[in-house]
mmCIF file with all atom_site columns, C-alpha atoms in Angstrom:
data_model
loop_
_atom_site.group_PDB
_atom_site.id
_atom_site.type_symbol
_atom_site.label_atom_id
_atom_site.label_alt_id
_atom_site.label_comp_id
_atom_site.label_asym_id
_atom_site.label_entity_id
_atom_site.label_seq_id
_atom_site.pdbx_PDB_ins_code
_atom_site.Cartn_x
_atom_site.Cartn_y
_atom_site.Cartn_z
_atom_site.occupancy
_atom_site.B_iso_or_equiv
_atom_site.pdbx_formal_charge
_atom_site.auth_seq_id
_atom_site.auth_comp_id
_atom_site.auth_asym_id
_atom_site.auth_atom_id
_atom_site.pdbx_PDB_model_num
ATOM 1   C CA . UNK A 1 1   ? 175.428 88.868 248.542 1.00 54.00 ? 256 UNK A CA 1
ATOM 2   C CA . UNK A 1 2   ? 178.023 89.075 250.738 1.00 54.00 ? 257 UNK A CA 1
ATOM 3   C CA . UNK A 1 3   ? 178.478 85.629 252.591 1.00 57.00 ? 258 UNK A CA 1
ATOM 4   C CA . UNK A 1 4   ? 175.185 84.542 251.869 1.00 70.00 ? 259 UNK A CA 1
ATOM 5   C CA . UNK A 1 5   ? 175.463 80.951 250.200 1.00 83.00 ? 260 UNK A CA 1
ATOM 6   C CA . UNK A 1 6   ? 172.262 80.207 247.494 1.00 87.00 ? 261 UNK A CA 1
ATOM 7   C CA . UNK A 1 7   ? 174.522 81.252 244.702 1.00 89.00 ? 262 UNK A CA 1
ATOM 8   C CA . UNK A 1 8   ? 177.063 79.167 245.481 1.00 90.00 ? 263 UNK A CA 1
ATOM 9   C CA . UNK A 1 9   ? 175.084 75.968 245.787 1.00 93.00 ? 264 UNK A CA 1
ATOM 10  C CA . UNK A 1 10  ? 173.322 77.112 243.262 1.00 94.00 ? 265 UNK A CA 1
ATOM 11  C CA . UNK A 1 11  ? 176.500 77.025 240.980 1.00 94.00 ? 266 UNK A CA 1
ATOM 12  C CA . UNK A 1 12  ? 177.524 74.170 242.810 1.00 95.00 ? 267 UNK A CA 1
ATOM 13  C CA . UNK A 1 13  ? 173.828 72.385 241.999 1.00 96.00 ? 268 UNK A CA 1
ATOM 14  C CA . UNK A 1 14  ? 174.562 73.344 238.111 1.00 96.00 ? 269 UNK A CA 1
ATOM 15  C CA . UNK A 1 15  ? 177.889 72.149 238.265 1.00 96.00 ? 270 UNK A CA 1
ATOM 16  C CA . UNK A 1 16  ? 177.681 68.851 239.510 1.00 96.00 ? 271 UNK A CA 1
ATOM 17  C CA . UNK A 1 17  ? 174.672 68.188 236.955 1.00 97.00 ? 272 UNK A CA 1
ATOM 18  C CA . UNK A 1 18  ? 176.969 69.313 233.685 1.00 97.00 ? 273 UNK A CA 1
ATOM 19  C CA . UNK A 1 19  ? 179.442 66.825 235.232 1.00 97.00 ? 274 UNK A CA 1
ATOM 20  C CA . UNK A 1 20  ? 176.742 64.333 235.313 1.00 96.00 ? 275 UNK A CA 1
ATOM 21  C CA . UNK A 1 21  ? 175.791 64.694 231.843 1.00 97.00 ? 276 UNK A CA 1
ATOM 22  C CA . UNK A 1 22  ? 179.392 65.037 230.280 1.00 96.00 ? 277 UNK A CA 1
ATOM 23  C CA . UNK A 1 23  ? 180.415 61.732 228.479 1.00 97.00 ? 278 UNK A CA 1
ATOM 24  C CA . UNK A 1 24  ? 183.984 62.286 228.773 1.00 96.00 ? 279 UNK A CA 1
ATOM 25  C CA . UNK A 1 25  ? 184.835 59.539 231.543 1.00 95.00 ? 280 UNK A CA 1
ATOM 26  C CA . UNK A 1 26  ? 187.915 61.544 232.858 1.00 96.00 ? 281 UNK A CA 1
ATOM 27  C CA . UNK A 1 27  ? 186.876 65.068 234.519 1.00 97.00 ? 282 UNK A CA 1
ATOM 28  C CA . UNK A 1 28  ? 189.225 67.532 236.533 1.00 97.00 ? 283 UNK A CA 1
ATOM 29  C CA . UNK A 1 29  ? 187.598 69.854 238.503 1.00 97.00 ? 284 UNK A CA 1
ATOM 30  C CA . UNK A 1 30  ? 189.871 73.199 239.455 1.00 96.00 ? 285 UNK A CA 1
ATOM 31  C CA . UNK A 1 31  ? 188.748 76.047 241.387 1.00 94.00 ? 286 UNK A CA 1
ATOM 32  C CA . UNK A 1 32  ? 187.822 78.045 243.899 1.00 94.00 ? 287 UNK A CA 1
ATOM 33  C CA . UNK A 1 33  ? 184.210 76.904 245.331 1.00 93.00 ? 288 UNK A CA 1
ATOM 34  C CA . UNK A 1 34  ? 183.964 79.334 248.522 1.00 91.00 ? 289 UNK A CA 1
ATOM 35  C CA . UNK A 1 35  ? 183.677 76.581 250.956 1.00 91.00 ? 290 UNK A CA 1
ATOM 36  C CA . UNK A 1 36  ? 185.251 73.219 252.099 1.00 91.00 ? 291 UNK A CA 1
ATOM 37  C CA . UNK A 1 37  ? 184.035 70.080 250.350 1.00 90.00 ? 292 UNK A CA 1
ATOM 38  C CA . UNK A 1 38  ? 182.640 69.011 253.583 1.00 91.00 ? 293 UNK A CA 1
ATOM 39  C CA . UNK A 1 39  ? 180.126 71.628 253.858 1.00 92.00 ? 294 UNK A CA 1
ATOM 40  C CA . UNK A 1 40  ? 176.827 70.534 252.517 1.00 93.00 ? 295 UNK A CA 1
ATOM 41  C CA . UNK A 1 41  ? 175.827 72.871 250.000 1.00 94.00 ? 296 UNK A CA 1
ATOM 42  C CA . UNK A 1 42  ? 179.229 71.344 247.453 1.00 95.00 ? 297 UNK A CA 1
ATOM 43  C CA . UNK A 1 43  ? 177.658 67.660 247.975 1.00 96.00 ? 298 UNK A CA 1
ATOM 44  C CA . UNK A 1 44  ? 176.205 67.877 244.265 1.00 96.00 ? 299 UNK A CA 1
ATOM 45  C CA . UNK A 1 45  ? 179.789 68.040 243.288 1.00 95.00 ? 300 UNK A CA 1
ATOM 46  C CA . UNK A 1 46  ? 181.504 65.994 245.689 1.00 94.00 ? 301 UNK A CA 1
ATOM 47  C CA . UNK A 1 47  ? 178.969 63.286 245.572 1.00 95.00 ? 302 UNK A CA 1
ATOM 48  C CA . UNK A 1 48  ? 180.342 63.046 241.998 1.00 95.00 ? 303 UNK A CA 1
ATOM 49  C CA . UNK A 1 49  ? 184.056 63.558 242.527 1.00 96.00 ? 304 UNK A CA 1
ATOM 50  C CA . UNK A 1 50  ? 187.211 62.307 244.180 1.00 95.00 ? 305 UNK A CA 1
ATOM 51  C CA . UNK A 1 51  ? 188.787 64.744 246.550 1.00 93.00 ? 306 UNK A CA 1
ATOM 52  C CA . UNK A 1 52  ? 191.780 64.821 247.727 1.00 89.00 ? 307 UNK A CA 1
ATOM 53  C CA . UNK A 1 53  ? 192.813 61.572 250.200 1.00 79.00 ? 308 UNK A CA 1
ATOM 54  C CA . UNK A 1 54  ? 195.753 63.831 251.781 1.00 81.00 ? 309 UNK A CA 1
ATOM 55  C CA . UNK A 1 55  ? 197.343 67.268 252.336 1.00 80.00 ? 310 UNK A CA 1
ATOM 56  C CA . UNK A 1 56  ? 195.907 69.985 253.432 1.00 81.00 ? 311 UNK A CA 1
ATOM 57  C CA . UNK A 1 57  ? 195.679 72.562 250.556 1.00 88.00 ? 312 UNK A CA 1
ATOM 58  C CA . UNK A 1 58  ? 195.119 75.276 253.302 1.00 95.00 ? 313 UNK A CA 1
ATOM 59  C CA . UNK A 1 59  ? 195.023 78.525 251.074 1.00 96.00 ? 314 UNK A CA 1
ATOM 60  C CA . UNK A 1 60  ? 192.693 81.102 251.883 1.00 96.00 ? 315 UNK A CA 1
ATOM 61  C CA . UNK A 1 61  ? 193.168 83.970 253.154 1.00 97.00 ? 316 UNK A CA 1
ATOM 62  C CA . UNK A 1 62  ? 196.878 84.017 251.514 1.00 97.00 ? 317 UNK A CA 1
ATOM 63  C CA . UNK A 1 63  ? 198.194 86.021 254.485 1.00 96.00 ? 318 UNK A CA 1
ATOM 64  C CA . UNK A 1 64  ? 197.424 83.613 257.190 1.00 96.00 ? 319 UNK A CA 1
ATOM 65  C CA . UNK A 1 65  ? 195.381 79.930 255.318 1.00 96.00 ? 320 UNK A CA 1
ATOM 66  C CA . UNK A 1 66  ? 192.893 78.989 257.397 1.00 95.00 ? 321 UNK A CA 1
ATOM 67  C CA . UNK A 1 67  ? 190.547 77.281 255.106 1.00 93.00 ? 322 UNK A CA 1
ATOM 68  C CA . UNK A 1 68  ? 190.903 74.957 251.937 1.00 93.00 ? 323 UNK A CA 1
ATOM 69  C CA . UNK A 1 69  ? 188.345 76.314 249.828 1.00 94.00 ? 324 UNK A CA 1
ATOM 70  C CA . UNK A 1 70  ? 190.370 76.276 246.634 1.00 96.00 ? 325 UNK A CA 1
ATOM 71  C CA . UNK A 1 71  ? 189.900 72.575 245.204 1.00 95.00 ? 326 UNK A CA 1
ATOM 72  C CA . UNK A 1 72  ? 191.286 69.854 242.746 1.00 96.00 ? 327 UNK A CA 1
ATOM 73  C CA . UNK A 1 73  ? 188.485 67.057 242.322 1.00 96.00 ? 328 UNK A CA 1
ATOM 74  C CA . UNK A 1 74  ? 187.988 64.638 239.849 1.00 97.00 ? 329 UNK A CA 1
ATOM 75  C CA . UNK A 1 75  ? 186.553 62.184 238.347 1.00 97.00 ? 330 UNK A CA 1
ATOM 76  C CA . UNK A 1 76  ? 187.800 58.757 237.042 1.00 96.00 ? 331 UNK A CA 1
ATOM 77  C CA . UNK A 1 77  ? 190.748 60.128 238.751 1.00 96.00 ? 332 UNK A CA 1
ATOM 78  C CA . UNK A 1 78  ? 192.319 59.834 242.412 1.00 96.00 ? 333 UNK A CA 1
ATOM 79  C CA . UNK A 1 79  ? 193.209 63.139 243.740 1.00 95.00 ? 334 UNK A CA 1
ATOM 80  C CA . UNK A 1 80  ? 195.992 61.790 246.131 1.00 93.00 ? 335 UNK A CA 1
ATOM 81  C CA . UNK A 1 81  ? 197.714 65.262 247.243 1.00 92.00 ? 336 UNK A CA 1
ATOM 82  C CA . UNK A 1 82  ? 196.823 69.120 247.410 1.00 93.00 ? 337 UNK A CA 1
ATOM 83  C CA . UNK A 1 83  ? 199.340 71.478 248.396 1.00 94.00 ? 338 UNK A CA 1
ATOM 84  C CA . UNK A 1 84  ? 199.131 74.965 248.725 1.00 95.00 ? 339 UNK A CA 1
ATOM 85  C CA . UNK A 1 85  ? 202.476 77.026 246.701 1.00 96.00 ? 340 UNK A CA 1
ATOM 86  C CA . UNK A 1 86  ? 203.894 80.189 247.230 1.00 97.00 ? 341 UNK A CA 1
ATOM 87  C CA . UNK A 1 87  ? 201.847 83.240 247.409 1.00 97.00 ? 342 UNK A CA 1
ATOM 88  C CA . UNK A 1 88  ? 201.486 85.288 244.036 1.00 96.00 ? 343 UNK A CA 1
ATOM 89  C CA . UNK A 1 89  ? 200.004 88.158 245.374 1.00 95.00 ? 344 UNK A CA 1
ATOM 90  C CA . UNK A 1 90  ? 196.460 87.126 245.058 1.00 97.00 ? 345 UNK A CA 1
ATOM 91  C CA . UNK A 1 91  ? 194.498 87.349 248.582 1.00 97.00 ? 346 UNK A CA 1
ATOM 92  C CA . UNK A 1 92  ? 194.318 83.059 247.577 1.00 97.00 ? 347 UNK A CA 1
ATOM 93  C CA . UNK A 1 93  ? 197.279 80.955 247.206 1.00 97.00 ? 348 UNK A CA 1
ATOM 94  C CA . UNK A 1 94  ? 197.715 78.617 244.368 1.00 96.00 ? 349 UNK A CA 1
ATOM 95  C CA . UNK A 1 95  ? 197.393 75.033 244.725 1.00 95.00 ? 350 UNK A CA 1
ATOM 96  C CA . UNK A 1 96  ? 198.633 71.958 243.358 1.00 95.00 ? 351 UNK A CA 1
ATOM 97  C CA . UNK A 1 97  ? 197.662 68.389 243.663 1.00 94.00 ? 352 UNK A CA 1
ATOM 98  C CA . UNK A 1 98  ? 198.702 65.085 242.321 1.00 94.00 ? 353 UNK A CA 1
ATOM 99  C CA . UNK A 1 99  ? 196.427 63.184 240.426 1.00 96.00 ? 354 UNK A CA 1
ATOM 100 C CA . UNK A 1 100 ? 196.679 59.272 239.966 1.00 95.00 ? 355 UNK A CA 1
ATOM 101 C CA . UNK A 1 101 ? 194.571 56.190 237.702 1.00 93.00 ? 356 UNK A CA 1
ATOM 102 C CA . UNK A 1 102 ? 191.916 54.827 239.951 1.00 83.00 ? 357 UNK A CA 1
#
């Protein structure tokens, strides 16, 4: 589908209600979601997750990040810092991100 976006909140939709339902209290979320957790179509995830409170995590495309689309979010969790790391050759860099009790 190109850049169309109904899969991805789809996924996002399905996601966020197997987060619901899991009865582990402590969830890490890790990956890329194809958007930034301000756009509307992640809200059934980060409605139900912590995002990051700083950094900027810029790391797509690799070549020149304009746009954090690659994520850390948790819950039970504070997600205090994202960084993005070197680039490994994907067209994505890797991120990290420093996780705290809340």
């Amino acid at each position: 589908g190109g850049f169309a976006s109904g899969r991805r909140d789809e996924s996002a939709r399905l996601l966020g209600e197997g987060i619901a339902a899991e009865k582990v209290e402590a969830v890490v979320l890790i990956g890329d979601l194809n958007g930034p957790v301000e756009d509307r179509g992640l809200a059934p995830l980060t409605s139900r997750m912590n995002v990051a409170e700083r950094g900027f995590g810029f790391s797509f495309p690799a070549a020149l990040p304009l746009a954090r689309i690659d994520h850390v979010m948790a819950r039970s969790l504070a997600v205090t810092r994202i960084r993005p790391l070197p680039a490994t050759g994907s067209d994505h860099l890797p991120v990290v991100a420093t996780l705290s009790p809340r």
